[in-house]
Amino acid sequence: MHEMALCESLLDSLRDAARAHGFAKVTKVRLVVGPFAGVEVEALRFGFDVVMRGSLAEDARLEILDEPGTAWCFDCNETVGLPDRLSPCPACGGERLRPNGGTDMRIKDLEVM
Amino acid sequence: MVEIERGILAKNDAYAARNRTRLNAGGIVSLNLLAGPGAGKTTLLVETLRALGGRVPAAVIEGDQQTANDAERIRATGTPAVQINTGKGCHLDAHLVGHALDELPLPPGGVLFIENVGNLVCPAAFDLGEDMRVTLLSVTEGEDKPLKYPDIFETADLVLLTKTDLLPYLDVDVDAIERNIARINPVASILHVCAKGPNGLAGWLDWLGEVRRRRLDRLAADSESRAQALRAAAEALP
Ligand SMILES: Nc1nc2c(ncn2[C@@H]2O[C@H](COP(=O)(O)OP(=O)(O)OP(=O)(O)O)[C@@H](O)[C@H]2O)c(=O)[nH]1
Ligand SMILES: Nc1nc2c(ncn2[C@@H]2O[C@H](COP(=O)(O)OP(=O)(O)OP(=O)(O)O)[C@@H](O)[C@H]2O)c(=O)[nH]1
Ligand SMILES: [Mg+2]
Ligand SMILES: [Mg+2]
Ligand SMILES: [Zn+2]
């Protein structure tokens, strides 16, 4: 639901980067979005097209890279891979888990002109 | 190709860090209250402020898409409040909260309550610079909300089960709610509250008192060690 706000924040970052690196146009944006980042990728794509219209990133391609999800298992006392938020710990079958990887979304790199 | 490697919410996080520094420097303890619409956030705040009875300085930031109703309910208790209307926005962000802070002077030891926009999804992603996150879930919302909306429970320091006076009229399984919260967040504290009727806030008021005491002790210890370092520096030969 907040994908619009994320795209606006993304546009701010693109403008900052344009000033810092001296480019005028962005042709491609690569984002890393973890499975537990709370982001609906389809909504993000839609928001991206709307928010970037008329900006330095109008018509830029959006590529979204996956990142593996991991969690701290309170029973194993270690980090384990977690494919899905509600799956049990793959090592011990326990359910006391807290995601510690794949929880954020970040800009990886840009193609610019 | 330009490498960026920067969080999409980097801007918000920078404003949040600024708010946090400012609140810590002022000796203010801050709580971000999150919940779905109507879970009982404002009622809890009104009754909490009445119970505190002005003995602890407090201020409230109210977030809603529209209306100043909630800020007016808070002001009726004699507590200063600022209403933020987010318009099309579905959550508070650290920039909005920073501006609201300008209008809410609080003395050291004061408590700042931030009532987020009623929404079980989006507010979870936005750090406001708060010390503690409190997520409310009313018993009328059913057992499975923590599993359906994990993010807002995952980031909570405390989960309050509200409106417990209604339990006799519902067939909801409270143990199942607590199990589901613990499944999403094994380290969150869980407390029951009822804002209607006597003594329903006791556990929450104890928690609040304890958090405030610990936080202020910590800030005082930090100030003392800074004062010591400055004195030692002053005494060193020029
Ligand atoms: N029975 C009962 N009703 C409650 C309790 N707390 C709140 N309510 C009622 O729940 C309704 C919503 O309460 P609010 O305090 O406005 O909820 P809120 O979370 O601030 O709502 P929004 O800001 O609109 O998202 C009101 O009709 C309150 O009177 C409680 O402990 N018991
Ligand atoms: N007392 C009472 N409880 C009800 C009634 N309808 C639903 N509930 C309870 O309210 C809780 C939530 O009900 P749901 O039907 O899951 O609500 P929902 O709107 O589908 O919830 P989400 O899909 O999670 O948004 C459950 O505990 C229900 O048993 C009713 O008419 N009376
Ligand atoms: Mg309210
Ligand atoms: Mg449903
Ligand atoms: Zn395990």
Short mmCIF file of C-alpha atoms and ligand atoms in Angstrom, two decimals:
data_model
loop_
_atom_site.label_atom_id
_atom_site.label_comp_id
_atom_site.label_asym_id
_atom_site.label_seq_id
_atom_site.Cartn_x
_atom_site.Cartn_y
_atom_site.Cartn_z
CA MET A 1 0.00 0.00 0.00
CA HIS A 2 2.92 2.33 0.65
CA GLU A 3 4.63 1.48 -2.65
CA MET A 4 3.80 5.00 -3.95
CA ALA A 5 5.72 6.52 -1.02
CA LEU A 6 8.61 4.14 -1.69
CA CYS A 7 8.74 5.26 -5.31
CA GLU A 8 8.74 8.91 -4.26
CA SER A 9 11.63 8.19 -1.91
CA LEU A 10 13.37 6.35 -4.74
CA LEU A 11 12.96 9.38 -7.01
CA ASP A 12 14.53 11.58 -4.30
CA SER A 13 17.51 9.23 -4.20
CA LEU A 14 17.82 9.30 -8.00
CA ARG A 15 17.88 13.11 -7.95
CA ASP A 16 20.55 13.07 -5.20
CA ALA A 17 22.62 10.61 -7.23
CA ALA A 18 22.21 12.73 -10.39
CA ARG A 19 23.68 15.72 -8.52
CA ALA A 20 26.47 13.68 -6.96
CA HIS A 21 27.49 11.82 -10.12
CA GLY A 22 26.56 14.45 -12.70
CA PHE A 23 24.13 12.58 -14.96
CA ALA A 24 20.91 13.85 -16.51
CA LYS A 25 18.90 10.75 -17.33
CA VAL A 26 18.35 7.32 -15.82
CA THR A 27 17.63 4.50 -18.25
CA LYS A 28 17.58 1.57 -15.86
CA VAL A 29 17.15 1.07 -12.12
CA ARG A 30 18.09 -2.16 -10.36
CA LEU A 31 16.52 -2.72 -6.94
CA VAL A 32 17.10 -5.52 -4.49
CA VAL A 33 13.87 -6.45 -2.74
CA GLY A 34 13.93 -9.10 -0.04
CA PRO A 35 11.01 -11.47 0.46
CA PHE A 36 10.29 -9.95 3.89
CA ALA A 37 10.60 -6.30 2.85
CA GLY A 38 6.83 -5.86 2.91
CA VAL A 39 6.77 -4.78 -0.71
CA GLU A 40 4.27 -5.87 -3.32
CA VAL A 41 6.39 -6.01 -6.46
CA GLU A 42 3.49 -5.45 -8.88
CA ALA A 43 2.37 -2.37 -6.93
CA LEU A 44 5.96 -1.17 -6.92
CA ARG A 45 6.17 -1.46 -10.71
CA PHE A 46 2.91 0.40 -11.12
CA GLY A 47 4.04 3.14 -8.68
CA PHE A 48 7.39 3.38 -10.44
CA ASP A 49 5.81 4.14 -13.83
CA VAL A 50 3.47 6.73 -12.32
CA VAL A 51 6.00 8.49 -10.10
CA MET A 52 8.85 8.58 -12.63
CA ARG A 53 6.66 10.20 -15.32
CA GLY A 54 8.10 13.60 -16.27
CA SER A 55 11.24 13.01 -14.18
CA LEU A 56 14.86 12.20 -15.00
CA ALA A 57 13.85 8.53 -14.89
CA GLU A 58 10.85 8.67 -17.21
CA ASP A 59 10.68 5.42 -19.20
CA ALA A 60 13.54 3.90 -17.20
CA ARG A 61 13.45 0.12 -16.96
CA LEU A 62 12.95 -1.33 -13.52
CA GLU A 63 14.72 -4.57 -12.70
CA ILE A 64 14.04 -6.26 -9.40
CA LEU A 65 16.62 -8.64 -8.00
CA ASP A 66 15.69 -11.29 -5.45
CA GLU A 67 17.55 -11.84 -2.25
CA PRO A 68 17.30 -14.95 -0.09
CA GLY A 69 15.27 -14.71 3.11
CA THR A 70 16.94 -15.68 6.38
CA ALA A 71 15.79 -15.66 9.99
CA TRP A 72 17.19 -16.00 13.48
CA CYS A 73 15.91 -19.23 15.04
CA PHE A 74 15.49 -18.82 18.79
CA ASP A 75 15.69 -22.60 19.21
CA CYS A 76 18.80 -23.28 17.08
CA ASN A 77 20.36 -19.98 18.17
CA GLU A 78 21.55 -19.32 14.66
CA THR A 79 20.59 -17.85 11.34
CA VAL A 80 18.74 -20.20 9.02
CA GLY A 81 17.38 -19.91 5.48
CA LEU A 82 13.66 -19.14 5.39
CA PRO A 83 11.77 -19.45 2.10
CA ASP A 84 8.46 -18.19 3.45
CA ARG A 85 7.52 -16.05 6.47
CA LEU A 86 5.33 -18.73 8.01
CA SER A 87 7.39 -21.82 7.26
CA PRO A 88 9.02 -23.58 10.21
CA CYS A 89 12.79 -23.61 10.81
CA PRO A 90 14.33 -25.92 8.16
CA ALA A 91 16.84 -27.17 10.76
CA CYS A 92 14.73 -27.89 13.86
CA GLY A 93 11.13 -27.48 12.74
CA GLY A 94 10.61 -24.75 15.37
CA GLU A 95 8.42 -21.74 14.79
CA ARG A 96 10.19 -19.14 16.92
CA LEU A 97 11.86 -17.22 14.12
CA ARG A 98 12.58 -13.60 13.36
CA PRO A 99 13.63 -12.53 9.86
CA ASN A 100 17.12 -11.02 9.77
CA GLY A 101 17.88 -11.14 6.04
CA GLY A 102 15.82 -10.22 3.01
CA THR A 103 14.01 -7.63 5.12
CA ASP A 104 15.02 -4.53 3.22
CA MET A 105 14.92 -3.02 -0.21
CA ARG A 106 17.73 -1.02 -1.68
CA ILE A 107 18.92 0.53 -4.88
CA LYS A 108 21.71 -1.55 -6.30
CA ASP A 109 22.80 0.41 -9.34
CA LEU A 110 21.65 2.58 -12.21
CA GLU A 111 22.26 2.87 -15.91
CA VAL A 112 22.48 6.52 -16.77
CA MET A 113 23.15 8.91 -19.63
CA MET B 1 26.60 2.25 -14.60
CA VAL B 2 26.42 3.96 -11.20
CA GLU B 3 26.62 1.86 -8.02
CA ILE B 4 24.30 3.14 -5.32
CA GLU B 5 23.79 0.44 -2.64
CA ARG B 6 21.47 2.60 -0.61
CA GLY B 7 18.19 1.72 1.11
CA ILE B 8 15.10 3.06 -0.60
CA LEU B 9 14.04 4.57 2.71
CA ALA B 10 17.46 6.12 3.37
CA LYS B 11 15.92 9.58 3.45
CA ASN B 12 13.32 8.62 6.01
CA ASP B 13 15.95 6.85 8.09
CA ALA B 14 18.12 9.99 8.11
CA TYR B 15 15.19 12.09 9.37
CA ALA B 16 14.44 9.40 11.95
CA ALA B 17 18.04 9.49 13.19
CA ARG B 18 17.76 13.27 13.50
CA ASN B 19 14.52 12.96 15.52
CA ARG B 20 16.11 10.34 17.76
CA THR B 21 19.16 12.51 18.49
CA ARG B 22 16.93 15.47 19.24
CA LEU B 23 14.61 13.50 21.54
CA ASN B 24 17.51 11.90 23.40
CA ALA B 25 19.23 15.26 23.84
CA GLY B 26 15.99 16.64 25.29
CA GLY B 27 15.58 13.70 27.69
CA ILE B 28 12.30 12.69 26.10
CA VAL B 29 10.97 9.14 25.98
CA SER B 30 9.02 8.42 22.79
CA LEU B 31 6.57 5.71 21.79
CA ASN B 32 5.16 4.93 18.33
CA LEU B 33 1.67 3.39 18.61
CA LEU B 34 0.62 1.25 15.67
CA ALA B 35 -2.62 -0.61 14.96
CA GLY B 36 -5.44 -1.07 12.53
CA PRO B 37 -8.22 1.54 12.43
CA GLY B 38 -10.33 1.63 15.58
CA ALA B 39 -8.19 -0.73 17.69
CA GLY B 40 -8.42 1.78 20.55
CA LYS B 41 -5.26 3.88 20.25
CA THR B 42 -6.78 7.28 21.06
CA THR B 43 -8.97 5.90 23.84
CA LEU B 44 -5.92 4.25 25.41
CA LEU B 45 -4.01 7.53 25.19
CA VAL B 46 -6.86 9.59 26.67
CA GLU B 47 -7.24 7.20 29.61
CA THR B 48 -3.46 6.96 30.07
CA LEU B 49 -3.11 10.75 30.17
CA ARG B 50 -5.98 10.94 32.69
CA ALA B 51 -4.25 8.30 34.85
CA LEU B 52 -0.93 10.17 34.67
CA GLY B 53 -2.87 13.24 35.80
CA GLY B 54 -0.20 15.69 34.68
CA ARG B 55 2.41 14.13 37.02
CA VAL B 56 4.48 13.18 33.98
CA PRO B 57 4.78 15.83 31.24
CA ALA B 58 3.40 14.42 28.02
CA ALA B 59 2.61 15.40 24.45
CA VAL B 60 0.91 13.62 21.58
CA ILE B 61 1.33 13.57 17.82
CA GLU B 62 -1.80 12.29 16.09
CA GLY B 63 -1.66 10.82 12.60
CA ASP B 64 -4.83 10.36 10.53
CA GLN B 65 -5.62 10.75 6.85
CA GLN B 66 -8.26 13.37 7.65
CA THR B 67 -9.85 15.27 10.58
CA ALA B 68 -8.45 16.74 13.77
CA ASN B 69 -10.81 14.67 15.94
CA ASP B 70 -8.14 12.65 17.71
CA ALA B 71 -5.95 15.67 18.57
CA GLU B 72 -9.06 17.37 19.99
CA ARG B 73 -9.82 14.33 22.15
CA ILE B 74 -6.24 14.49 23.49
CA ARG B 75 -6.34 18.26 24.11
CA ALA B 76 -9.52 17.80 26.16
CA THR B 77 -7.30 16.06 28.74
CA GLY B 78 -5.12 19.19 28.96
CA THR B 79 -2.25 17.57 27.03
CA PRO B 80 -0.68 19.39 24.07
CA ALA B 81 -1.28 17.61 20.77
CA VAL B 82 -0.47 18.17 17.11
CA GLN B 83 -2.61 16.63 14.40
CA ILE B 84 -0.89 15.47 11.23
CA ASN B 85 -3.21 14.79 8.30
CA THR B 86 -1.46 12.59 5.79
CA GLY B 87 -4.01 13.16 3.00
CA LYS B 88 -3.42 10.34 0.55
CA GLY B 89 -0.55 8.98 2.70
CA CYS B 90 -1.21 5.82 4.66
CA HIS B 91 1.47 6.21 7.37
CA LEU B 92 3.47 8.78 9.32
CA ASP B 93 7.05 9.38 8.24
CA ALA B 94 10.01 10.80 10.12
CA HIS B 95 9.96 14.09 8.20
CA LEU B 96 6.35 14.84 9.20
CA VAL B 97 7.12 13.93 12.81
CA GLY B 98 10.17 16.23 12.83
CA HIS B 99 7.96 19.20 11.94
CA ALA B 100 5.39 18.26 14.57
CA LEU B 101 8.17 18.18 17.19
CA ASP B 102 8.81 21.87 16.51
CA GLU B 103 5.35 22.61 17.89
CA LEU B 104 5.56 20.41 20.99
CA PRO B 105 8.10 21.62 23.51
CA LEU B 106 8.54 19.02 26.27
CA PRO B 107 10.73 19.24 29.38
CA PRO B 108 13.29 16.50 30.18
CA GLY B 109 11.53 13.40 31.45
CA GLY B 110 8.54 14.07 29.21
CA VAL B 111 6.83 11.30 27.28
CA LEU B 112 5.95 11.73 23.61
CA PHE B 113 3.20 9.47 22.28
CA ILE B 114 2.90 9.20 18.51
CA GLU B 115 -0.38 7.69 17.34
CA ASN B 116 0.26 6.41 13.84
CA VAL B 117 -2.34 6.26 11.08
CA GLY B 118 -4.74 3.36 11.65
CA ASN B 119 -3.27 0.78 9.27
CA LEU B 120 -1.87 -2.66 9.97
CA VAL B 121 0.50 -2.61 6.99
CA CYS B 122 2.39 0.52 5.95
CA PRO B 123 3.41 2.26 9.20
CA ALA B 124 5.65 -0.70 10.06
CA ALA B 125 8.19 0.28 7.37
CA PHE B 126 8.79 3.82 8.61
CA ASP B 127 11.09 4.51 11.54
CA LEU B 128 10.02 7.77 13.20
CA GLY B 129 12.95 7.99 15.62
CA GLU B 130 10.97 6.49 18.50
CA ASP B 131 12.44 4.61 21.48
CA MET B 132 9.77 1.93 21.54
CA ARG B 133 7.12 0.53 19.26
CA VAL B 134 3.79 -0.50 20.68
CA THR B 135 1.36 -2.41 18.46
CA LEU B 136 -2.27 -2.64 19.53
CA LEU B 137 -4.62 -5.43 18.54
CA SER B 138 -8.20 -5.42 19.76
CA VAL B 139 -9.74 -8.73 20.76
CA THR B 140 -12.57 -8.10 18.27
CA GLU B 141 -10.14 -8.44 15.37
CA GLY B 142 -9.83 -12.21 15.66
CA GLU B 143 -6.92 -14.59 16.15
CA ASP B 144 -5.03 -14.52 12.88
CA LYS B 145 -4.07 -10.85 12.38
CA PRO B 146 -0.44 -11.41 13.47
CA LEU B 147 -0.06 -14.10 10.80
CA LYS B 148 -1.80 -12.02 8.13
CA TYR B 149 0.06 -8.79 8.91
CA PRO B 150 3.40 -9.92 10.34
CA ASP B 151 5.48 -6.77 9.77
CA ILE B 152 3.67 -4.61 12.29
CA PHE B 153 3.99 -7.30 14.97
CA GLU B 154 7.53 -8.26 14.09
CA THR B 155 8.89 -4.78 14.84
CA ALA B 156 6.94 -4.24 18.09
CA ASP B 157 8.58 -4.06 21.52
CA LEU B 158 5.18 -4.47 23.16
CA VAL B 159 1.86 -5.79 21.88
CA LEU B 160 -1.26 -4.62 23.70
CA LEU B 161 -4.41 -6.70 23.42
CA THR B 162 -7.12 -4.08 23.78
CA LYS B 163 -10.83 -4.08 24.67
CA THR B 164 -10.55 -7.12 26.89
CA ASP B 165 -13.82 -6.11 28.60
CA LEU B 166 -15.54 -7.46 25.46
CA LEU B 167 -14.14 -11.00 25.83
CA PRO B 168 -17.26 -12.38 27.52
CA TYR B 169 -19.26 -11.47 24.40
CA LEU B 170 -16.84 -12.97 21.87
CA ASP B 171 -15.80 -16.51 21.00
CA VAL B 172 -12.24 -15.44 20.27
CA ASP B 173 -9.39 -17.63 21.64
CA VAL B 174 -6.99 -15.31 23.49
CA ASP B 175 -4.33 -18.02 23.87
CA ALA B 176 -4.34 -18.45 20.10
CA ILE B 177 -3.85 -14.69 19.61
CA GLU B 178 -0.89 -14.75 21.98
CA ARG B 179 0.59 -17.82 20.31
CA ASN B 180 0.32 -16.13 16.92
CA ILE B 181 2.00 -12.97 18.22
CA ALA B 182 4.81 -15.04 19.77
CA ARG B 183 5.20 -16.96 16.54
CA ILE B 184 5.82 -13.73 14.61
CA ASN B 185 7.78 -11.99 17.37
CA PRO B 186 9.15 -14.29 20.08
CA VAL B 187 10.64 -11.41 22.09
CA ALA B 188 7.75 -8.91 22.26
CA SER B 189 6.02 -8.41 25.60
CA ILE B 190 2.26 -8.95 25.51
CA LEU B 191 -0.13 -7.18 27.87
CA HIS B 192 -3.92 -7.00 28.14
CA VAL B 193 -5.65 -3.64 28.46
CA CYS B 194 -9.17 -2.38 28.81
CA ALA B 195 -9.78 1.34 28.57
CA LYS B 196 -13.34 1.07 29.87
CA GLY B 197 -13.75 0.23 33.50
CA PRO B 198 -11.51 0.32 36.54
CA ASN B 199 -7.88 -0.80 36.65
CA GLY B 200 -7.81 -1.99 33.05
CA LEU B 201 -4.58 -0.13 32.33
CA ALA B 202 -2.53 -1.23 35.36
CA GLY B 203 -0.08 -3.52 33.54
CA TRP B 204 0.45 -1.01 30.74
CA LEU B 205 1.03 1.89 33.18
CA ASP B 206 3.62 -0.23 35.03
CA TRP B 207 5.36 -1.06 31.75
CA LEU B 208 5.34 2.61 30.76
CA GLY B 209 6.78 3.68 34.12
CA GLU B 210 9.51 1.07 33.89
CA VAL B 211 10.47 1.95 30.31
CA ARG B 212 10.58 5.64 31.20
CA ARG B 213 12.73 5.03 34.29
CA ARG B 214 15.18 2.81 32.42
CA ARG B 215 15.42 5.20 29.50
CA LEU B 216 16.02 8.25 31.71
CA ASP B 217 18.62 6.36 33.79
CA ARG B 218 20.41 5.49 30.60
CA LEU B 219 20.34 9.07 29.27
CA ALA B 220 21.52 10.37 32.67
CA ALA B 221 24.42 7.90 32.72
CA ASP B 222 25.41 8.97 29.21
CA SER B 223 25.35 12.64 30.25
CA GLU B 224 27.42 11.90 33.36
CA SER B 225 30.12 10.11 31.42
CA ARG B 226 30.19 12.96 28.93
CA ALA B 227 30.47 15.48 31.78
CA GLN B 228 33.34 13.47 33.28
CA ALA B 229 35.16 13.36 29.98
CA LEU B 230 34.75 17.12 29.58
CA ARG B 231 36.01 17.80 33.13
CA ALA B 232 38.99 15.56 32.61
CA ALA B 233 39.73 17.36 29.35
CA ALA B 234 39.44 20.76 31.07
CA GLU B 235 41.89 19.70 33.79
CA ALA B 236 44.52 18.50 31.38
CA LEU B 237 47.27 21.04 30.80
CA PRO B 238 46.47 23.52 28.03
N1 LIG C 1 -15.49 -1.83 24.99
C1 LIG C 1 -14.37 -1.12 24.71
N2 LIG C 1 -14.39 -0.24 23.69
C2 LIG C 1 -13.25 0.45 23.44
C3 LIG C 1 -12.07 0.27 24.21
N3 LIG C 1 -11.10 1.10 23.71
C4 LIG C 1 -11.66 1.75 22.68
N4 LIG C 1 -12.97 1.39 22.52
C5 LIG C 1 -13.89 1.87 21.48
O1 LIG C 1 -13.38 1.55 20.19
C6 LIG C 1 -13.71 2.56 19.25
C7 LIG C 1 -12.45 3.06 18.55
O2 LIG C 1 -11.58 3.62 19.53
P1 LIG C 1 -10.47 4.69 19.19
O3 LIG C 1 -9.75 4.97 20.44
O4 LIG C 1 -11.04 5.86 18.44
O5 LIG C 1 -9.57 3.84 18.20
P2 LIG C 1 -8.29 4.32 17.33
O6 LIG C 1 -7.41 3.14 17.23
O7 LIG C 1 -7.74 5.58 17.88
O8 LIG C 1 -8.99 4.61 15.93
P3 LIG C 1 -8.39 5.41 14.66
O9 LIG C 1 -7.52 6.52 15.17
O10 LIG C 1 -9.63 5.90 13.97
O11 LIG C 1 -7.64 4.38 13.87
C8 LIG C 1 -14.42 3.66 20.04
O12 LIG C 1 -15.83 3.50 19.88
C9 LIG C 1 -14.00 3.39 21.47
O13 LIG C 1 -14.96 3.83 22.41
C10 LIG C 1 -12.10 -0.66 25.30
O14 LIG C 1 -11.12 -0.89 26.02
N5 LIG C 1 -13.27 -1.35 25.47
N1 LIG C 2 -19.49 -11.12 18.36
C1 LIG C 2 -19.33 -11.16 17.05
N2 LIG C 2 -18.09 -11.47 16.57
C2 LIG C 2 -17.94 -11.51 15.22
C3 LIG C 2 -19.02 -11.26 14.32
N3 LIG C 2 -18.54 -11.35 13.07
C4 LIG C 2 -17.23 -11.66 13.17
N4 LIG C 2 -16.85 -11.75 14.46
C5 LIG C 2 -15.52 -12.09 14.98
O1 LIG C 2 -14.63 -11.05 14.55
C6 LIG C 2 -13.32 -11.59 14.28
C7 LIG C 2 -12.88 -11.23 12.87
O2 LIG C 2 -13.76 -11.83 11.93
P1 LIG C 2 -13.38 -12.10 10.39
O3 LIG C 2 -14.64 -12.58 9.72
O4 LIG C 2 -12.12 -12.92 10.29
O5 LIG C 2 -13.07 -10.61 9.88
P2 LIG C 2 -12.48 -10.15 8.45
O6 LIG C 2 -13.06 -8.82 8.16
O7 LIG C 2 -12.71 -11.22 7.41
O8 LIG C 2 -10.91 -10.01 8.80
P3 LIG C 2 -9.66 -9.88 7.78
O9 LIG C 2 -9.96 -10.68 6.55
O10 LIG C 2 -8.49 -10.43 8.56
O11 LIG C 2 -9.52 -8.41 7.51
C8 LIG C 2 -13.44 -13.10 14.49
O12 LIG C 2 -12.99 -13.39 15.79
C9 LIG C 2 -14.94 -13.33 14.37
O13 LIG C 2 -15.38 -14.47 15.08
C10 LIG C 2 -20.31 -10.94 14.87
O14 LIG C 2 -21.29 -10.68 14.16
N5 LIG C 2 -20.38 -10.92 16.23
MG MG C 3 -7.28 7.37 16.92
MG MG C 4 -11.30 -12.13 6.11
ZN ZN C 5 15.69 -23.87 14.40
#
